[in-house]
Amino acid sequence: MKPLFLIPIFIFSLISCQAQIPDKEGQIAAAVQAAPPEKQEGATVYGFDEDGNKVLLREGTNEQICIADDPNKEGFSVACYHKDLHPFMKRGDELRAEGKRPDAIFDIREEEAKSGKLKMPENPTTLHVLSGKEGKYNPETGKVENANLRYVVYIPFATAESTGLPIRPLVPGGAWIMNPGTHRAHIMITPPKD
């Protein structure tokens, strides 16, 4: 027979292991820092409620959509992207919610993009990611600390041949094309850390 005094300790440990969800204003302030400064005020922002579900925190007035840091994931990462990428991003969320693995998500979106079911951007479209293993939002300064910005420019079905880009960075922070020839083809630009 297990001692009953262990039950409250077990329950307390489960509760204390759950990630603390920042308040709505903090999530918005941190998320928009991935967007260009002139786009931050009007960006739409998605974040997380008390149960860890992704929810709309603020309806925006421009073309930027930002995602707050997921408190249930290690490290810090916020992102902002052009509204034309939203169907692609939303479909990924739906497939993850269904329990699909990354390779299956890629294959499903590839098939749907080729068939026209999933609308991909017609023009190069940028995702800005501000992330860092030790990154965090400092509410006192209103700034994200210990994080670096990277740029991902989606150009569906582009190739190294159609763009002239290499398939890996040739210099630190150099632009290169990832997933060439697929719906997820994109230019990666990761400036070196300061």
mmCIF file of C-alpha atoms in Angstrom:
data_model
loop_
_atom_site.group_PDB
_atom_site.id
_atom_site.type_symbol
_atom_site.label_atom_id
_atom_site.label_comp_id
_atom_site.label_asym_id
_atom_site.label_seq_id
_atom_site.Cartn_x
_atom_site.Cartn_y
_atom_site.Cartn_z
ATOM 1 C CA MET A 1 0.000 0.000 0.000
ATOM 2 C CA LYS A 2 1.398 3.380 -1.005
ATOM 3 C CA PRO A 3 1.466 6.091 1.628
ATOM 4 C CA LEU A 4 -1.378 8.577 1.130
ATOM 5 C CA PHE A 5 0.849 11.530 1.981
ATOM 6 C CA LEU A 6 2.545 11.146 -1.425
ATOM 7 C CA ILE A 7 -0.657 12.047 -3.327
ATOM 8 C CA PRO A 8 -0.599 15.781 -2.442
ATOM 9 C CA ILE A 9 3.116 15.945 -3.295
ATOM 10 C CA PHE A 10 2.438 14.335 -6.683
ATOM 11 C CA ILE A 11 -0.437 16.741 -7.428
ATOM 12 C CA PHE A 12 1.663 19.748 -6.396
ATOM 13 C CA SER A 13 4.530 18.627 -8.633
ATOM 14 C CA LEU A 14 2.170 18.322 -11.627
ATOM 15 C CA ILE A 15 0.819 21.815 -11.045
ATOM 16 C CA SER A 16 4.251 23.367 -10.559
ATOM 17 C CA CYS A 17 5.583 21.731 -13.758
ATOM 18 C CA GLN A 18 3.037 23.534 -15.927
ATOM 19 C CA ALA A 19 4.483 26.551 -17.684
ATOM 20 C CA GLN A 20 3.489 29.965 -16.471
ATOM 21 C CA ILE A 21 1.486 31.790 -19.166
ATOM 22 C CA PRO A 22 2.477 35.477 -19.396
ATOM 23 C CA ASP A 23 -0.340 38.035 -19.343
ATOM 24 C CA LYS A 24 -1.915 39.157 -22.621
ATOM 25 C CA GLU A 25 -0.056 42.493 -22.738
ATOM 26 C CA GLY A 26 3.299 40.796 -22.112
ATOM 27 C CA GLN A 27 2.681 38.228 -24.818
ATOM 28 C CA ILE A 28 1.765 40.941 -27.318
ATOM 29 C CA ALA A 29 4.729 43.159 -26.384
ATOM 30 C CA ALA A 30 7.167 40.256 -26.792
ATOM 31 C CA ALA A 31 5.627 38.805 -29.977
ATOM 32 C CA VAL A 32 5.633 42.000 -32.027
ATOM 33 C CA GLN A 33 9.367 42.489 -31.512
ATOM 34 C CA ALA A 34 9.950 39.988 -34.315
ATOM 35 C CA ALA A 35 8.214 42.365 -36.764
ATOM 36 C CA PRO A 36 9.858 45.395 -38.392
ATOM 37 C CA PRO A 37 9.488 48.351 -35.970
ATOM 38 C CA GLU A 38 7.085 50.251 -38.234
ATOM 39 C CA LYS A 39 4.774 47.199 -38.408
ATOM 40 C CA GLN A 40 4.629 46.299 -34.701
ATOM 41 C CA GLU A 41 1.777 48.541 -33.570
ATOM 42 C CA GLY A 42 -0.688 47.304 -36.194
ATOM 43 C CA ALA A 43 0.174 43.589 -36.160
ATOM 44 C CA THR A 44 -2.366 40.873 -35.386
ATOM 45 C CA VAL A 45 -1.124 38.767 -32.454
ATOM 46 C CA TYR A 46 -1.850 35.185 -31.464
ATOM 47 C CA GLY A 47 -0.783 33.926 -28.051
ATOM 48 C CA PHE A 48 -1.797 31.421 -25.407
ATOM 49 C CA ASP A 49 -4.611 31.253 -22.866
ATOM 50 C CA GLU A 50 -4.417 29.844 -19.308
ATOM 51 C CA ASP A 51 -4.871 26.308 -20.689
ATOM 52 C CA GLY A 52 -2.025 26.695 -23.203
ATOM 53 C CA ASN A 53 -4.351 26.919 -26.237
ATOM 54 C CA LYS A 54 -3.413 29.248 -29.102
ATOM 55 C CA VAL A 55 -5.851 32.175 -29.172
ATOM 56 C CA LEU A 56 -6.237 35.549 -30.882
ATOM 57 C CA LEU A 57 -4.914 38.226 -28.510
ATOM 58 C CA ARG A 58 -5.231 41.267 -30.778
ATOM 59 C CA GLU A 59 -6.797 41.945 -34.159
ATOM 60 C CA GLY A 60 -4.404 43.997 -36.260
ATOM 61 C CA THR A 61 -4.658 46.668 -38.917
ATOM 62 C CA ASN A 62 -1.742 45.752 -41.200
ATOM 63 C CA GLU A 63 -0.438 42.689 -43.033
ATOM 64 C CA GLN A 64 1.672 41.301 -40.159
ATOM 65 C CA ILE A 65 0.612 38.320 -38.011
ATOM 66 C CA CYS A 66 2.688 37.586 -34.918
ATOM 67 C CA ILE A 67 2.858 34.512 -32.698
ATOM 68 C CA ALA A 68 3.808 34.786 -29.009
ATOM 69 C CA ASP A 69 6.318 32.486 -27.346
ATOM 70 C CA ASP A 70 4.871 29.067 -26.510
ATOM 71 C CA PRO A 71 5.514 28.678 -22.766
ATOM 72 C CA ASN A 72 5.339 24.889 -23.068
ATOM 73 C CA LYS A 73 8.359 24.749 -25.385
ATOM 74 C CA GLU A 74 12.002 25.075 -24.370
ATOM 75 C CA GLY A 75 13.810 28.303 -25.114
ATOM 76 C CA PHE A 76 12.209 31.457 -26.464
ATOM 77 C CA SER A 77 10.779 32.011 -29.941
ATOM 78 C CA VAL A 78 8.373 34.594 -31.333
ATOM 79 C CA ALA A 79 7.595 35.076 -35.000
ATOM 80 C CA CYS A 80 5.829 37.485 -37.334
ATOM 81 C CA TYR A 81 4.842 36.761 -40.905
ATOM 82 C CA HIS A 82 2.974 38.310 -43.815
ATOM 83 C CA LYS A 83 -0.764 37.526 -43.903
ATOM 84 C CA ASP A 84 -0.360 35.650 -47.208
ATOM 85 C CA LEU A 85 1.484 32.927 -45.241
ATOM 86 C CA HIS A 86 -1.435 32.467 -42.837
ATOM 87 C CA PRO A 87 -3.156 29.575 -44.694
ATOM 88 C CA PHE A 88 0.171 27.674 -44.700
ATOM 89 C CA MET A 89 0.789 28.363 -41.000
ATOM 90 C CA LYS A 90 -2.791 27.603 -39.979
ATOM 91 C CA ARG A 91 -2.736 24.282 -41.869
ATOM 92 C CA GLY A 92 0.421 23.308 -40.021
ATOM 93 C CA ASP A 93 -1.285 24.051 -36.681
ATOM 94 C CA GLU A 94 -4.289 21.934 -37.686
ATOM 95 C CA LEU A 95 -2.131 18.976 -38.684
ATOM 96 C CA ARG A 96 -0.043 19.191 -35.486
ATOM 97 C CA ALA A 97 -3.286 19.244 -33.467
ATOM 98 C CA GLU A 98 -4.231 15.993 -35.250
ATOM 99 C CA GLY A 99 -0.979 14.477 -33.990
ATOM 100 C CA LYS A 100 0.786 14.433 -37.367
ATOM 101 C CA ARG A 101 4.582 14.235 -37.368
ATOM 102 C CA PRO A 102 6.728 16.869 -39.162
ATOM 103 C CA ASP A 103 7.407 14.664 -42.201
ATOM 104 C CA ALA A 104 3.689 13.902 -42.628
ATOM 105 C CA ILE A 105 2.841 17.608 -42.262
ATOM 106 C CA PHE A 106 5.345 18.417 -45.008
ATOM 107 C CA ASP A 107 3.932 15.749 -47.331
ATOM 108 C CA ILE A 108 0.291 16.729 -46.755
ATOM 109 C CA ARG A 109 0.941 20.430 -47.313
ATOM 110 C CA GLU A 110 3.064 19.643 -50.381
ATOM 111 C CA GLU A 111 0.219 17.652 -51.936
ATOM 112 C CA GLU A 112 -2.384 20.267 -50.993
ATOM 113 C CA ALA A 113 -0.246 23.134 -52.342
ATOM 114 C CA LYS A 114 0.303 21.333 -55.650
ATOM 115 C CA SER A 115 -3.419 20.600 -56.007
ATOM 116 C CA GLY A 116 -4.362 24.189 -55.172
ATOM 117 C CA LYS A 117 -6.247 23.205 -52.012
ATOM 118 C CA LEU A 118 -3.650 25.029 -49.888
ATOM 119 C CA LYS A 119 -3.107 28.574 -51.140
ATOM 120 C CA MET A 120 0.536 29.570 -51.026
ATOM 121 C CA PRO A 121 1.808 33.149 -51.476
ATOM 122 C CA GLU A 122 2.188 34.292 -55.070
ATOM 123 C CA ASN A 123 5.060 36.658 -54.187
ATOM 124 C CA PRO A 124 8.116 36.260 -51.947
ATOM 125 C CA THR A 125 6.766 36.474 -48.393
ATOM 126 C CA THR A 126 8.780 36.930 -45.208
ATOM 127 C CA LEU A 127 8.673 35.279 -41.792
ATOM 128 C CA HIS A 128 10.727 37.004 -39.074
ATOM 129 C CA VAL A 129 11.807 34.816 -36.136
ATOM 130 C CA LEU A 130 13.256 36.200 -32.892
ATOM 131 C CA SER A 131 14.594 33.321 -30.813
ATOM 132 C CA GLY A 132 17.193 32.184 -28.347
ATOM 133 C CA LYS A 133 17.821 29.296 -25.987
ATOM 134 C CA GLU A 134 18.189 31.767 -23.103
ATOM 135 C CA GLY A 135 15.855 34.368 -24.601
ATOM 136 C CA LYS A 136 13.165 36.066 -22.551
ATOM 137 C CA TYR A 137 10.934 39.108 -22.459
ATOM 138 C CA ASN A 138 11.875 41.649 -19.787
ATOM 139 C CA PRO A 139 8.693 43.485 -18.695
ATOM 140 C CA GLU A 140 10.751 46.192 -16.963
ATOM 141 C CA THR A 141 12.554 47.251 -20.141
ATOM 142 C CA GLY A 142 9.845 46.123 -22.570
ATOM 143 C CA LYS A 143 12.511 44.319 -24.621
ATOM 144 C CA VAL A 144 13.320 40.753 -25.573
ATOM 145 C CA GLU A 145 16.784 39.793 -24.327
ATOM 146 C CA ASN A 146 19.247 37.076 -25.401
ATOM 147 C CA ALA A 147 17.530 36.424 -28.728
ATOM 148 C CA ASN A 148 18.539 36.851 -32.358
ATOM 149 C CA LEU A 149 16.513 37.649 -35.450
ATOM 150 C CA ARG A 150 16.457 35.421 -38.517
ATOM 151 C CA TYR A 151 14.630 35.932 -41.805
ATOM 152 C CA VAL A 152 12.822 33.282 -43.815
ATOM 153 C CA VAL A 153 11.585 34.403 -47.236
ATOM 154 C CA TYR A 154 9.106 31.912 -48.683
ATOM 155 C CA ILE A 155 9.285 31.482 -52.468
ATOM 156 C CA PRO A 156 7.201 28.345 -53.146
ATOM 157 C CA PHE A 157 8.647 25.896 -55.673
ATOM 158 C CA ALA A 158 11.750 28.032 -56.353
ATOM 159 C CA THR A 159 15.041 26.212 -56.891
ATOM 160 C CA ALA A 160 18.729 26.974 -56.623
ATOM 161 C CA GLU A 161 18.718 27.241 -60.417
ATOM 162 C CA SER A 162 15.748 29.634 -60.584
ATOM 163 C CA THR A 163 17.166 31.926 -57.884
ATOM 164 C CA GLY A 164 20.933 31.563 -58.187
ATOM 165 C CA LEU A 165 21.093 30.851 -54.436
ATOM 166 C CA PRO A 166 23.306 28.154 -52.926
ATOM 167 C CA ILE A 167 21.766 25.214 -51.048
ATOM 168 C CA ARG A 168 23.743 26.049 -47.889
ATOM 169 C CA PRO A 169 25.237 29.257 -46.478
ATOM 170 C CA LEU A 170 28.618 30.029 -48.046
ATOM 171 C CA VAL A 171 29.568 32.576 -45.355
ATOM 172 C CA PRO A 172 28.273 33.096 -41.799
ATOM 173 C CA GLY A 173 24.784 34.565 -42.126
ATOM 174 C CA GLY A 174 24.781 34.192 -45.900
ATOM 175 C CA ALA A 175 21.503 33.672 -47.752
ATOM 176 C CA TRP A 176 20.710 30.187 -49.029
ATOM 177 C CA ILE A 177 17.662 28.250 -50.258
ATOM 178 C CA MET A 178 16.106 25.525 -48.117
ATOM 179 C CA ASN A 179 13.611 22.911 -49.371
ATOM 180 C CA PRO A 180 14.175 23.947 -53.017
ATOM 181 C CA GLY A 181 11.576 22.850 -55.537
ATOM 182 C CA THR A 182 8.870 22.323 -52.898
ATOM 183 C CA HIS A 183 5.927 24.309 -51.559
ATOM 184 C CA ARG A 184 8.136 25.161 -48.593
ATOM 185 C CA ALA A 185 11.089 26.551 -50.567
ATOM 186 C CA HIS A 186 12.490 29.522 -48.691
ATOM 187 C CA ILE A 187 15.525 31.767 -48.448
ATOM 188 C CA MET A 188 17.224 31.467 -45.056
ATOM 189 C CA ILE A 189 19.111 34.467 -43.704
ATOM 190 C CA THR A 190 20.511 34.020 -40.195
ATOM 191 C CA PRO A 191 22.726 36.951 -39.213
ATOM 192 C CA PRO A 192 25.600 35.902 -36.946
ATOM 193 C CA LYS A 193 25.028 36.425 -33.214
ATOM 194 C CA ASP A 194 26.476 39.608 -31.755
#
